[in-house]
C-alpha positions as a printed NumPy array, in Angstrom:
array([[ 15.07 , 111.105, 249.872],
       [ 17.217, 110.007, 246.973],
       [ 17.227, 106.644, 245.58 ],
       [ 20.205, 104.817, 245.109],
       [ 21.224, 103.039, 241.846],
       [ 22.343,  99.932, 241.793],
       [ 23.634,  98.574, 238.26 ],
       [ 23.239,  94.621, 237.841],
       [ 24.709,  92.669, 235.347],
       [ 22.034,  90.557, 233.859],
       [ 21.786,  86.678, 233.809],
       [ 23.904,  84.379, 235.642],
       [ 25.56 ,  87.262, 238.125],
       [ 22.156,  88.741, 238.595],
       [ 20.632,  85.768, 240.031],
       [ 23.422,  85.358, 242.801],
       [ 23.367,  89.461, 243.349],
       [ 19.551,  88.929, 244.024],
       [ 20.084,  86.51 , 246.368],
       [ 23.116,  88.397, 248.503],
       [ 20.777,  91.622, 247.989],
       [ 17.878,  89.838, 250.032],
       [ 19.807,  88.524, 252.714],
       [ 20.811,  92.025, 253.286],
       [ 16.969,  92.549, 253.662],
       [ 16.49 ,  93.71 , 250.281],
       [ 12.911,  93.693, 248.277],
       [ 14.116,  92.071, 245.036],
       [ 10.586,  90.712, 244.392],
       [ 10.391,  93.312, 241.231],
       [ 13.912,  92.034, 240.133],
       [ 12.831,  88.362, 240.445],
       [  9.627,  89.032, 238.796],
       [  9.192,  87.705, 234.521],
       [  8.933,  91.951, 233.017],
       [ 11.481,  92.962, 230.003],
       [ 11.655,  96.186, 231.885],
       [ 15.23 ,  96.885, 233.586],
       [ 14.712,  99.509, 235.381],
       [ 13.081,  98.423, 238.337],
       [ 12.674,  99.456, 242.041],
       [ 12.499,  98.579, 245.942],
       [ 10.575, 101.544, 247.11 ],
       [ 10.718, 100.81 , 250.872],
       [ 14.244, 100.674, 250.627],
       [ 14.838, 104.   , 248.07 ],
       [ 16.88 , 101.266, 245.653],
       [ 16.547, 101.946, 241.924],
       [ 17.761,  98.466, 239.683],
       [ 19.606,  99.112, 236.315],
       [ 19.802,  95.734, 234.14 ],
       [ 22.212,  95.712, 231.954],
       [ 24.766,  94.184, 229.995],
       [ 27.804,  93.28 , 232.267],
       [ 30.036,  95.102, 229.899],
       [ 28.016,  97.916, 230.434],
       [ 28.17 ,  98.076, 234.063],
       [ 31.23 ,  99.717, 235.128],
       [ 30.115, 102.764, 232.209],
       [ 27.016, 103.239, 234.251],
       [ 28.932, 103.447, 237.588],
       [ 31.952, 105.36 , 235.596],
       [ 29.505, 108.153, 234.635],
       [ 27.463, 108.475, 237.283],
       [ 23.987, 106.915, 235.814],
       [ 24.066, 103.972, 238.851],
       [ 25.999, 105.024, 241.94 ],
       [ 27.488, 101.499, 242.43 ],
       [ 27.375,  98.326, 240.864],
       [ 27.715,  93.919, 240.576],
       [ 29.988,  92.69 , 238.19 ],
       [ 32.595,  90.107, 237.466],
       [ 36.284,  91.065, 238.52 ],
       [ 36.998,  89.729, 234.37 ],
       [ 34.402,  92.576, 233.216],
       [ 36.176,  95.095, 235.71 ],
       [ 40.123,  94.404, 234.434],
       [ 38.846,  94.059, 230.317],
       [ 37.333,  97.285, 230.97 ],
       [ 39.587,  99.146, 232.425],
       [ 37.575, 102.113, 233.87 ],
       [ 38.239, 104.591, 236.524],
       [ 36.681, 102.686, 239.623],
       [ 37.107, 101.567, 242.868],
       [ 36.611,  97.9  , 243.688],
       [ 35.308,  98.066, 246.796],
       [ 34.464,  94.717, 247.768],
       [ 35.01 ,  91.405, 246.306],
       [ 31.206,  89.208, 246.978],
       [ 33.511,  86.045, 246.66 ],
       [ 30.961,  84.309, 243.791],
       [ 30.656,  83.82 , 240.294],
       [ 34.122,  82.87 , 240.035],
       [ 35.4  ,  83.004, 236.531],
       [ 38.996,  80.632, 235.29 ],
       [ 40.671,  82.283, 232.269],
       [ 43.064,  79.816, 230.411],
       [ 44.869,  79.499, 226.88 ],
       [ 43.52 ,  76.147, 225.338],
       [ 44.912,  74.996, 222.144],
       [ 45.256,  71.162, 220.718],
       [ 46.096,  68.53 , 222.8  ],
       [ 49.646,  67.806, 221.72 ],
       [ 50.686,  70.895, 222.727],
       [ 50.156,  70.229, 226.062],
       [ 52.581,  70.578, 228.907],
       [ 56.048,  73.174, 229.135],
       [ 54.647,  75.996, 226.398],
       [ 57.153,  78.458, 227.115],
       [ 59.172,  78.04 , 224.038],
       [ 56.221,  77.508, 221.903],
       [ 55.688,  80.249, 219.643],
       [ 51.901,  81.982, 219.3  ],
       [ 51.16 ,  84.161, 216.659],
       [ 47.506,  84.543, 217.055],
       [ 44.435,  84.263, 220.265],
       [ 41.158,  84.517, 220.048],
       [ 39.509,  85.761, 223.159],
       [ 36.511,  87.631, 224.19 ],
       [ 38.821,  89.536, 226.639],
       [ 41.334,  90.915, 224.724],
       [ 42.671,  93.393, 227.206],
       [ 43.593,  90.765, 229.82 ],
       [ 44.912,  88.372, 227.245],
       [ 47.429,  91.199, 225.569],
       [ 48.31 ,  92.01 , 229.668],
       [ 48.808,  88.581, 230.076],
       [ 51.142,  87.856, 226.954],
       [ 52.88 ,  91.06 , 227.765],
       [ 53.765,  89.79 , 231.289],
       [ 54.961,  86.687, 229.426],
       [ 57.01 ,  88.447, 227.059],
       [ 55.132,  87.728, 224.198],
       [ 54.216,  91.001, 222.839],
       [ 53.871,  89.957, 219.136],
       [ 50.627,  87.702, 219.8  ],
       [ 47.771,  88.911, 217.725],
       [ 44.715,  89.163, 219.492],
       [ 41.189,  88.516, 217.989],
       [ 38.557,  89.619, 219.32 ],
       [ 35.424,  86.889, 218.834],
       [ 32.08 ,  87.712, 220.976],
       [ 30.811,  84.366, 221.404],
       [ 31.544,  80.791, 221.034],
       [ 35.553,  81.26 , 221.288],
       [ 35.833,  77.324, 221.336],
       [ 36.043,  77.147, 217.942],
       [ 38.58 ,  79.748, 217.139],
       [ 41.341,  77.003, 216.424],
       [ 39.121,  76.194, 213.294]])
């Protein structure tokens, strides 16, 4: 019989995954257990575990290495792959929002932004183009976005 191949995003979603995944009377003692390995198994089941990256989730599904997969509906529209959402698990909720200083709070629709930082730039240039605000320059910062206004 052939296994099949489950990609998990590691961290944060992984933990709630694990805990859906045994409710639906899934062995996830191997995922739960302290190893660096990430490719792990429940053999009673014929389930195969990829850990990987989030952003590297919907690659594994797109190419057929992991025949489905748990990740975050922002990793899944800054991607932009070929893929069918089948279900949304209704956790791990994620708010995006456009911060900037304080007196610039309120009605920001004639405020004019030249540049974002963002981890997601494909949802932020989607979501300035929907605003009409084509000419924002996106950045694209990895980590620790918070201080982008510096």
């Amino acid at each position: 019989m052939r296994y099949l191949t489950l990609a998990l995003a590691k961290g944060r979603l992984a933990e709630l995954s694990i805990d859906l995944l045994e409710r639906a009377g899934i062995d996830c003692s191997e995922l739960k257990a302290k190893t660096r390995r990430l490719i792990l198994a429940d053999e009673k089941n014929k389930i195969r575990f990829l850990l990987v990256k989030p952003a590297d989730v919907p690659t594994y599904v797109e190419y057929g290495a992991a025949d489905i997969g748990i990740v975050g509906k922002d990793t899944l529209l800054e991607e932009g792959r070929d893929l069918y959402e089948v279900l949304n698990l209704g956790f791990a909720s994620c708010k995006m929002c456009v911060a900037g200083p304080k007196e610039l709070a309120g009605n920001t629709d004639n405020l004019t932004i030249s540049r974002v930082a963002t981890k997601y730039p494909e949802i932020a240039k989607e979501y300035f183009r929907h605003k009409r605000r084509e000419s924002v320059e996106i950045i694209k910062l990895n980590g620790s976005v918070e201080l982008a206004p510096l």
